Structure formats: C-alpha cells, structure tokens
GROMACS .gro file of C-alpha atoms in nm:
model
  339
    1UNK     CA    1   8.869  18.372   8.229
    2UNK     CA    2   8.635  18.115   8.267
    3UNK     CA    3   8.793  17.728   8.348
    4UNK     CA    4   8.776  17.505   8.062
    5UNK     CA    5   8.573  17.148   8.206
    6UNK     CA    6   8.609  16.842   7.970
    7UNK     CA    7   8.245  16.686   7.868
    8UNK     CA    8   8.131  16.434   8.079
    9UNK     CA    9   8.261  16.082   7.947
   10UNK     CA   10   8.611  16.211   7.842
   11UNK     CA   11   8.926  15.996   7.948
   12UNK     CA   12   9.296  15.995   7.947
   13UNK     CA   13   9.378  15.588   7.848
   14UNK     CA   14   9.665  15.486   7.974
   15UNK     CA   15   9.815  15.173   7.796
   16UNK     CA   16  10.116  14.910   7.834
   17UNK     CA   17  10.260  14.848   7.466
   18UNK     CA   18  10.398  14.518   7.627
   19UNK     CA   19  10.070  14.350   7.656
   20UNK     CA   20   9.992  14.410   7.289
   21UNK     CA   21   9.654  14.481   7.200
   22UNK     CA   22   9.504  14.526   7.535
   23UNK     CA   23   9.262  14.795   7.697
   24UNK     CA   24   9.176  14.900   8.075
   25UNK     CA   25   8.790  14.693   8.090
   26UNK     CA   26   8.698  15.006   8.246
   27UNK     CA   27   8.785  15.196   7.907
   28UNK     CA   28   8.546  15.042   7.711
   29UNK     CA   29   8.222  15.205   7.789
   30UNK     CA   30   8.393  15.549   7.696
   31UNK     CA   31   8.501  15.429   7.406
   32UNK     CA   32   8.190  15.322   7.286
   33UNK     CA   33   7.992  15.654   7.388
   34UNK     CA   34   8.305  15.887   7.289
   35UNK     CA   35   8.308  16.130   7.014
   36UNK     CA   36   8.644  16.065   6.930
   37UNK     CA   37   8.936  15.882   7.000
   38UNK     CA   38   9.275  15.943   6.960
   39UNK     CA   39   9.580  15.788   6.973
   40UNK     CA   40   9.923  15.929   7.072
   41UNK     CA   41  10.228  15.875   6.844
   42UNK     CA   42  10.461  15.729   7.058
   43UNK     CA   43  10.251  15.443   7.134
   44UNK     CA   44  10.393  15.148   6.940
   45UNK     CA   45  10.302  15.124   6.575
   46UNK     CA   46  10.120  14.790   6.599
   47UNK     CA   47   9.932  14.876   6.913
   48UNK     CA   48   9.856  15.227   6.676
   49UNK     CA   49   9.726  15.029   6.413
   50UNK     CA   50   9.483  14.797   6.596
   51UNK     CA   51   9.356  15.077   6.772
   52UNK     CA   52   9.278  15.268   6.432
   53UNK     CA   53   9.273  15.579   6.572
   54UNK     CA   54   9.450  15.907   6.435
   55UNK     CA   55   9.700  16.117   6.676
   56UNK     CA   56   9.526  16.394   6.878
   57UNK     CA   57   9.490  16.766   6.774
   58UNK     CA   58   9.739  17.002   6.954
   59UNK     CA   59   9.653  17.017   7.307
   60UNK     CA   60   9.447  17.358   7.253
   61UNK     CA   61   9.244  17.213   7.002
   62UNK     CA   62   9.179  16.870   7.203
   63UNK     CA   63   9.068  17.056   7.523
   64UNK     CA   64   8.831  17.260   7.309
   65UNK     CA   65   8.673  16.997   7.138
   66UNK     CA   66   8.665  16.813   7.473
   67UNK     CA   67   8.471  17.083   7.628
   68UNK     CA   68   8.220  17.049   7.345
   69UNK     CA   69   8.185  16.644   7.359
   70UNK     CA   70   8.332  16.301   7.505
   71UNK     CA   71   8.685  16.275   7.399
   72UNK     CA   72   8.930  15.962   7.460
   73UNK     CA   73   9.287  16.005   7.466
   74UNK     CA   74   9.515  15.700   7.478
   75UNK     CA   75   9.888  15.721   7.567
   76UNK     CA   76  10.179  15.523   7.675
   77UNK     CA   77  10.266  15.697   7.933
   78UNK     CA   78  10.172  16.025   8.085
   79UNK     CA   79  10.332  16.378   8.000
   80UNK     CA   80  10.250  16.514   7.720
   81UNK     CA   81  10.056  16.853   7.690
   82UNK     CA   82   9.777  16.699   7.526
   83UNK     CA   83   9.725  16.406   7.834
   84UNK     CA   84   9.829  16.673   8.103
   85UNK     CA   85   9.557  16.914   7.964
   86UNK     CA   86   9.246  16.672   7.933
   87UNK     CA   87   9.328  16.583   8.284
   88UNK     CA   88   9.350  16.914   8.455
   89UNK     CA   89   8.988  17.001   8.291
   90UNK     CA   90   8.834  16.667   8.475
   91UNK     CA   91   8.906  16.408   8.236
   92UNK     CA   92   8.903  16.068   8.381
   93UNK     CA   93   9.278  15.905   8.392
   94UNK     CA   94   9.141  15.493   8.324
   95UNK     CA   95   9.487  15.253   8.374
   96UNK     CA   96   9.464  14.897   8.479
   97UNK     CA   97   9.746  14.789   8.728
   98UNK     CA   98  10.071  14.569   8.512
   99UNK     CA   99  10.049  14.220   8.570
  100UNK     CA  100  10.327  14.072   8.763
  101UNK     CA  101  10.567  13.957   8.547
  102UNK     CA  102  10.541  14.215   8.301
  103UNK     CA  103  10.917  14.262   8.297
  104UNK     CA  104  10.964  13.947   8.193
  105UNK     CA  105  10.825  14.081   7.812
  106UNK     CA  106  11.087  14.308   7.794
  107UNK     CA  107  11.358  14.040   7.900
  108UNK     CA  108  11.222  13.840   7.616
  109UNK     CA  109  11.210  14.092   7.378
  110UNK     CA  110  11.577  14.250   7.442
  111UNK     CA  111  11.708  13.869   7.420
  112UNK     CA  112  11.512  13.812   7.072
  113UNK     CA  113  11.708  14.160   6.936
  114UNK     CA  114  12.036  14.083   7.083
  115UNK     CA  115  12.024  13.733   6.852
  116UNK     CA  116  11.832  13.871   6.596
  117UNK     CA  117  12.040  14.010   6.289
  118UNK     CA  118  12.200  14.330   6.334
  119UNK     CA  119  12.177  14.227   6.735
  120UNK     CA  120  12.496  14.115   6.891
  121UNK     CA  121  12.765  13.877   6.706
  122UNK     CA  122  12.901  13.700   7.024
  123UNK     CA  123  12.578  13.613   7.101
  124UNK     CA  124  12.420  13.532   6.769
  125UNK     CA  125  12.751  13.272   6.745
  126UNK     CA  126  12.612  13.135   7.051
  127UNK     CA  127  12.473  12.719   7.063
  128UNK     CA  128  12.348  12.490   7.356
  129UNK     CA  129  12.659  12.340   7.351
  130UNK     CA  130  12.875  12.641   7.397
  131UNK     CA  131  12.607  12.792   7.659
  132UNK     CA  132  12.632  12.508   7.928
  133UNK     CA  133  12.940  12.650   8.122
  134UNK     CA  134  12.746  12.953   8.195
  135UNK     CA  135  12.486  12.806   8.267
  136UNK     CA  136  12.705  12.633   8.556
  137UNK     CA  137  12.897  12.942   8.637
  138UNK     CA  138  12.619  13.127   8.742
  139UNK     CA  139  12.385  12.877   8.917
  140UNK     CA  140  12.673  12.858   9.164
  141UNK     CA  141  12.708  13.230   9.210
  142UNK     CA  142  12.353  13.219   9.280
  143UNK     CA  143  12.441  12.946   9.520
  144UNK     CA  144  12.705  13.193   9.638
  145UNK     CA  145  12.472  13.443   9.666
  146UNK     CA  146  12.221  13.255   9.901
  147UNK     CA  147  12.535  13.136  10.117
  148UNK     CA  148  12.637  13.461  10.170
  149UNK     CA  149  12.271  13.649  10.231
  150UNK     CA  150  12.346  13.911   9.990
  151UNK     CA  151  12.015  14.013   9.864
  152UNK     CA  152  12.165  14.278   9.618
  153UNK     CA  153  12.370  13.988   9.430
  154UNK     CA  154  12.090  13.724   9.500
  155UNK     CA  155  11.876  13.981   9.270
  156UNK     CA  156  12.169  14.008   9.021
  157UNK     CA  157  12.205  13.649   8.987
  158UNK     CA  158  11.915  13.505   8.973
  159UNK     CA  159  11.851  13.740   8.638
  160UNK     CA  160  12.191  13.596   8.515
  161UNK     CA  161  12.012  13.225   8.600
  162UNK     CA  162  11.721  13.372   8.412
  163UNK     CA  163  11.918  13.505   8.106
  164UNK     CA  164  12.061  13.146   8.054
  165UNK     CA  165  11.684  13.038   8.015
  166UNK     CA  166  11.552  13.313   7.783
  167UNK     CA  167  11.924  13.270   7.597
  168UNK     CA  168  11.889  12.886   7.553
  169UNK     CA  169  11.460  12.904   7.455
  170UNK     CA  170  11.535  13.194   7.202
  171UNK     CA  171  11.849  12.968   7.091
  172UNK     CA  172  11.554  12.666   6.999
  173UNK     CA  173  11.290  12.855   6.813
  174UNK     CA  174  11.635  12.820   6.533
  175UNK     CA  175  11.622  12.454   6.562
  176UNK     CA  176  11.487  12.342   6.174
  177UNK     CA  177  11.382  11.957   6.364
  178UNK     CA  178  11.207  12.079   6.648
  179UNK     CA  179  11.195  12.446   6.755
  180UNK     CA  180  11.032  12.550   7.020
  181UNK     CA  181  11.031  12.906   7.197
  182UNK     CA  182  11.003  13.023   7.588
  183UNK     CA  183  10.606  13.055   7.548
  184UNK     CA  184  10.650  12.653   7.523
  185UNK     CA  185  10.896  12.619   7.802
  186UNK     CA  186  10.645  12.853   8.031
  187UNK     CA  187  10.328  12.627   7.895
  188UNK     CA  188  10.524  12.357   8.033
  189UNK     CA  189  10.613  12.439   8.287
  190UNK     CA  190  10.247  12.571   8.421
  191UNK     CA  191  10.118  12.210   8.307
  192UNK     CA  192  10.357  12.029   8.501
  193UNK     CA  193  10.258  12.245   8.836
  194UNK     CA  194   9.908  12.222   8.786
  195UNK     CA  195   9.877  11.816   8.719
  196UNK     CA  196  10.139  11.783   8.982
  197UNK     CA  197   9.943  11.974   9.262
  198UNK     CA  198   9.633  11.809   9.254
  199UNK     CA  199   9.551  11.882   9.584
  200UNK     CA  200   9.539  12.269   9.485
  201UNK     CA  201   9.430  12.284   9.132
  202UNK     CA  202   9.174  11.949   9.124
  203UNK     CA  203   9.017  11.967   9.470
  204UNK     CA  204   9.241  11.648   9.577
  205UNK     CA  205   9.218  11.580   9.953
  206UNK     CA  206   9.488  11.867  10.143
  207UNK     CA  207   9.816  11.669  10.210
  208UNK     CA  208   9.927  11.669  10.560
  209UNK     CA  209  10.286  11.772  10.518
  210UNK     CA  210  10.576  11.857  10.256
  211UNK     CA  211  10.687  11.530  10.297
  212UNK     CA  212  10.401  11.433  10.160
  213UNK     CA  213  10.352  11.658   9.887
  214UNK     CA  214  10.734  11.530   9.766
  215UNK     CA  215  10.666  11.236   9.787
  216UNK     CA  216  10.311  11.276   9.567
  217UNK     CA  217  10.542  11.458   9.337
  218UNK     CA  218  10.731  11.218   9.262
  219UNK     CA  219  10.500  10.941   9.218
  220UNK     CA  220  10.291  11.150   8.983
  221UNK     CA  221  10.577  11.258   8.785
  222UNK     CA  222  10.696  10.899   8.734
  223UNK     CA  223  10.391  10.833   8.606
  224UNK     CA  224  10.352  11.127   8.371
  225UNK     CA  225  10.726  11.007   8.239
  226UNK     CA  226  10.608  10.656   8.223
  227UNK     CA  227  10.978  10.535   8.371
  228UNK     CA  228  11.060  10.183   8.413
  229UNK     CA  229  11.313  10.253   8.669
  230UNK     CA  230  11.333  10.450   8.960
  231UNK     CA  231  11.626  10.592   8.911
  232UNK     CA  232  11.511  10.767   8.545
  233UNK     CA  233  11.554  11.099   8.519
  234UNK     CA  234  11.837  11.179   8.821
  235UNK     CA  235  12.082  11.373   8.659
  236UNK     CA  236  12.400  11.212   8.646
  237UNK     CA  237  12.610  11.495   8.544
  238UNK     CA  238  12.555  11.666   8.898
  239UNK     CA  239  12.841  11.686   9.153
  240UNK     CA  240  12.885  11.338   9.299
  241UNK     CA  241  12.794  11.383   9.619
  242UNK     CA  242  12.464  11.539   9.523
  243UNK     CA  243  12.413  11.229   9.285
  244UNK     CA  244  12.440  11.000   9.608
  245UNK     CA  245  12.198  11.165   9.794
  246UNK     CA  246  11.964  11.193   9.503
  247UNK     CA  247  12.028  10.767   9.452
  248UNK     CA  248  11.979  10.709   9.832
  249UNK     CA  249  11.638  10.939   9.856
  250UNK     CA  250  11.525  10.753   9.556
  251UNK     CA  251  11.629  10.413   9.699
  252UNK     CA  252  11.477  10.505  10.039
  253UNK     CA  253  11.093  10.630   9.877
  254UNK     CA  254  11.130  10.311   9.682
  255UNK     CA  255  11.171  10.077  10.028
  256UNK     CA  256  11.567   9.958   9.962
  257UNK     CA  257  11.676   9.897  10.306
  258UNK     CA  258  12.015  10.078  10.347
  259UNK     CA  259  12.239   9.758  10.420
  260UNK     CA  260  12.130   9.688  10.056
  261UNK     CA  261  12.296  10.065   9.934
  262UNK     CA  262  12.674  10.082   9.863
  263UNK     CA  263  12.949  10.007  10.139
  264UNK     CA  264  13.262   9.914  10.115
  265UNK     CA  265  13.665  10.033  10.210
  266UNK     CA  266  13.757  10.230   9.890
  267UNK     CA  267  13.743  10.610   9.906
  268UNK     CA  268  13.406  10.645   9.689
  269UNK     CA  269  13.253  10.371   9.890
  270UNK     CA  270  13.362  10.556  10.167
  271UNK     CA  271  13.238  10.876  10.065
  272UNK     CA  272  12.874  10.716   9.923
  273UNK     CA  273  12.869  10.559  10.267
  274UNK     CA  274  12.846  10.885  10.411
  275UNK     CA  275  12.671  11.126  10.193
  276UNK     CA  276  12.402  10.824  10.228
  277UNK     CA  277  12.395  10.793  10.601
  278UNK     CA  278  12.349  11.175  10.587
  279UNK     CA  279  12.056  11.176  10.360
  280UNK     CA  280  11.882  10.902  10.556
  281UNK     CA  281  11.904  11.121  10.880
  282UNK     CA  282  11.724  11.398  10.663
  283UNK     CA  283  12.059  11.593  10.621
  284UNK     CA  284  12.190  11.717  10.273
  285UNK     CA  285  12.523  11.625  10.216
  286UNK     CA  286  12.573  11.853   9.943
  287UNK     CA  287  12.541  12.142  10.137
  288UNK     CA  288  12.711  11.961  10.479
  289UNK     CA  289  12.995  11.958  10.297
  290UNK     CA  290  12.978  12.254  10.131
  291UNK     CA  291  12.961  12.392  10.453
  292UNK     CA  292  13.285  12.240  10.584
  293UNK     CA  293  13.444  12.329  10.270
  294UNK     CA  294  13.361  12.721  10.303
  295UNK     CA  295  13.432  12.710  10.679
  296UNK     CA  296  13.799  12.557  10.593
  297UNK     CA  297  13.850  12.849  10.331
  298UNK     CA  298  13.775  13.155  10.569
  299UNK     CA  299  14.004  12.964  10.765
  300UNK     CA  300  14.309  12.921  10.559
  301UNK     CA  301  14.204  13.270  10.470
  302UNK     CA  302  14.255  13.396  10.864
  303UNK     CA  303  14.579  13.227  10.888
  304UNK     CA  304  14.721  13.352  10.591
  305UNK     CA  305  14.657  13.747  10.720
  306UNK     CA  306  14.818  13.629  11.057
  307UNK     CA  307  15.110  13.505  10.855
  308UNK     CA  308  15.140  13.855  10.703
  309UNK     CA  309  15.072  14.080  11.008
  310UNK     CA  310  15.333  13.902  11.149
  311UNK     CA  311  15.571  13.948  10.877
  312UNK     CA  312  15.567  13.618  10.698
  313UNK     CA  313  15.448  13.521  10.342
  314UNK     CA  314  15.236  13.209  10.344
  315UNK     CA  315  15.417  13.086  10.028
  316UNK     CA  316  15.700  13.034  10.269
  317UNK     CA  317  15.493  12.828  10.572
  318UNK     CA  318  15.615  12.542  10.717
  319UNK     CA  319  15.339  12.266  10.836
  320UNK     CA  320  15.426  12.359  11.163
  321UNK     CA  321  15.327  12.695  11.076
  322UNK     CA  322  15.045  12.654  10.956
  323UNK     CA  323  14.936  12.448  11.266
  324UNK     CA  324  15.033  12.756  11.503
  325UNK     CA  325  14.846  12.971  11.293
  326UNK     CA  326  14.544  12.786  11.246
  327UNK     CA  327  14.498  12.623  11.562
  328UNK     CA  328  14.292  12.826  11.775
  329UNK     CA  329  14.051  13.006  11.445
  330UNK     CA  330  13.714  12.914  11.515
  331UNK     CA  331  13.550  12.727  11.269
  332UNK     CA  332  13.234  12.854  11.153
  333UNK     CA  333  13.043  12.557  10.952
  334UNK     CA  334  12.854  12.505  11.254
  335UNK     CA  335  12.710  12.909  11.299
  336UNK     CA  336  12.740  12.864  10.898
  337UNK     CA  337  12.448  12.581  10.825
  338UNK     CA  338  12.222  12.710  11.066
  339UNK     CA  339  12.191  13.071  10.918
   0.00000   0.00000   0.00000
C-alpha cells in the first residue's frame, strides 16, 4: 500500500487558549495559501469563534483531502487522531514557544471563578479588611522559607504571597468608587520600573553601583509622589525595629547627622539607639535581630531535649537548670547571618 504524503503547505497549528486570539507568525502564510482550515473542538469556544473555522473531518477523511490539497489543522494540544495523522504524512507541526509568565493567566483566571458566583463562599465573603492577616501570615513564612533555604517551601510560598495579590486585585474590580483589576496593578507596576530605571530604559548615563541606583530610586520616586517630607510613604505599621532603620536610612540620604537622631535612657530610646547605629554601619537590624532571636530558639530548643534525655520535663526546670543545660550549646546566629 502506497504511503499517504500530505500536500505541500499543510500544517498541524498548535495554539495556547490562554493568550486568546493569538496565532504562531509562522502560521500565517499557510493559512492564507490553505485549502481549508479547521478547527478542533476542544479548543475554547471563543478562540473557536474568532477563528471561524468548522471542526475537521474524521481523521480518514482529513488525511485524504490533505493528500489532495493544503490543509491546516489547529489544536490545543496534540493527540488526537486527526493531528497525529496529518503529522505522520509530513504535515508541518507550527507552535510558537509560551511566554514566560503564562501561568500567571491561569492563576488569574482560577482566582476570578473561585469569587465569581457559584465559585467558593469563604472566599466570595472575603474584603481587604479581613484579607490583611494573611497577607502577614504568609510574607513571614516566605521569610521563613528564605531563612531556612528550603527551595521546595520558598516555591510554595511565594505563590501563597502571590495569591494574596491576585485575591486582593480581583477583590477591587468590586469596588463601585474606584475599581480597578490586576491588569492595572501589573501596568503599574511596569511604569514605575521603567521611569525609575532610567539608566536602562532612557539611555541615562550607567550608574556606578547599587548604592547608587537606591539612592536614584528614591529621589525619583519622591518626585513622582511629589512628597513634602522625607519621611512620606515609610510604612508605619511595620515591625518597629524595621521602622527605625527605615527612619535612620531616610535621615542619613537626607544629610541628618546621627547625634541629631533619637538617644536617650528609656528602653525604646535604647533600642532606636541601636537598630540606628546598626543601619549606619550598613547592617540591617531587622534581620540582626532576627537572627539572635532564631539562634536563641534552636537553643532553648537543644536544652529542652537534654532535659528529656535525661529524664526531666522542662516544665519543671529550675534557673539553675536551665543554665547547666544551656551553657555550653553553641549559638548559631553567627554561622546563621552569613548563610
């Protein structure tokens, strides 16, 4: 039996419903020239529609007209007798490589039907207001993530950080004053990285350093946010020691010498004093103690399986106890903050 061969200019199409109406460039010319095109059902019924073409013939039926003229198949994905059967006579498979970030469609998309009607009710209940402590909850176990170098949860949480995002944009589209959706937070977001890296979007002179890029940064953005102080826009609901060192960076870029900056005898003088003396030797104080904090809770940790191997609940330690069995553990913050 002789071996069926497609005509010359015949093509498999392979498509990605996410990117709506969109074709492989490369399709085009066959397109134009083909006899026919067809369409697969399972492609999505609007990407169906704009292509306005009818679904193929059984496969026997395609490959024989195929072998008489130029035939176009487009598909989803690949599989299916009629796609499998065009491409084992010669027909040309045409698919353009997914953009990064492709994903991110779907993300959007399963977020929109999970608030939509007939989505979920917990999360269709959902507000800004009632969001924020998840929001916080799982920026630190990202943070937890990172400390540890756990690159499986580091994936896991930064799409839990990323959920909060898509959750709180699809939450604003609702808003009846001023919606807005998470195209506008992305537009944003673009516009605010282009105008504030001149010196790789605008053909700016090349800054020497990062230190000088920040330090661009933020002069631009204070003057994008027209603020009257220098202080606008730090966050004040961030933990406090984080809020010093923001106060003393600012401060410091702004010329305030730091016998001006807050001193004093009181505990939160105390504590400013330092987390400001840290920042000015180009530490972060946040994460210094952080550090010190962790290191203290492997620790107490240590000591307390000590206290058990040895027979002894740690409910029941004495001070002095706890001094013999913490005194010679290692502490780690050191090994820790240089990871």
């Amino acid at each position: 039996m002789r071996e069926v061969r497609v005509a010359e200019g015949s093509a498999v199409v392979l498509v990605d419903d996410r990117l709506g109406e969109v074709l492989p460039a490369a399709a085009l010319p066959l397109l134009r020239s083909a006899a026919a095109v067809y369409a697969e059902p399972g492609l999505a019924p609007a990407t169906r529609a704009a292509l306005e073409a009818p679904a193929p013939p059984p496969a026997a039926d395609l490959l024989a007209q195929a072998a008489r003229e130029p035939v176009v198949l487009i598909v989803g994905e690949l599989g299916s007798a009629e796609a499998d059967g065009l491409r084992a006579a010669g027909a040309r498979l045409i698919a353009a490589p997914a953009p990064a970030g492709i994903e991110l469609l779907d993300a959007v998309t399963v977020m929109d039907r999970l608030r939509s009607p007939g989505g979920c009710p917990w999360d269709a209940e959902q507000d800004h207001d009632t969001l924020r402590k998840y929001l916080v909850e799982e920026t630190y176990e990202l943070l937890d993530a990172i400390e540890l170098r756990d690159r499986d949860a580091l994936r896991e949480e930064l799409g839990d950080v990323l959920l909060q995002v898509l959750f709180h944009a699809r939450v604003a589209t609702e808003d009846p004053a001023d919606p807005f959706d998470i195209d506008a937070v992305a537009a944003g977001l673009v516009s605010k990285l282009v105008s504030r890296h001149p010196h790789v979007f605008a053909g700016d002179p090349e800054l020497l350093d990062a230190e000088s890029q920040h330090a661009r940064w933020e002069e631009l953005k204070q003057r994008e946010k027209q603020r009257e102080s220098i202080v606008d826009g730090v966050a004040l609901g961030q933990p406090a020691v984080a809020l010093a060192a923001k106060l003393v960076q600012r401060a410091e870029r702004a010329g305030i010498p730091a016998d001006a900056m807050p001193r004093g005898e009181t505990p939160g003088e105390a504590l400013f004093g330092t987390a400001a003396q840290a920042k000015l030797a180009g530490r972060d104080p946040e994460d210094e103690l952080r550090a010190v904090a962790l290191a203290f809770a492997e620790r107490i940790r240590a000591a307390e399986r000590r206290a058990r191997e040895s027979g002894r609940e740690p409910a029941a330690l004495s001070a002095a106890d706890w001094r013999e069995l913490m005194a010679d553990l290692p502490d780690p913050a050191g090994a820790r903050s240089e990871v």
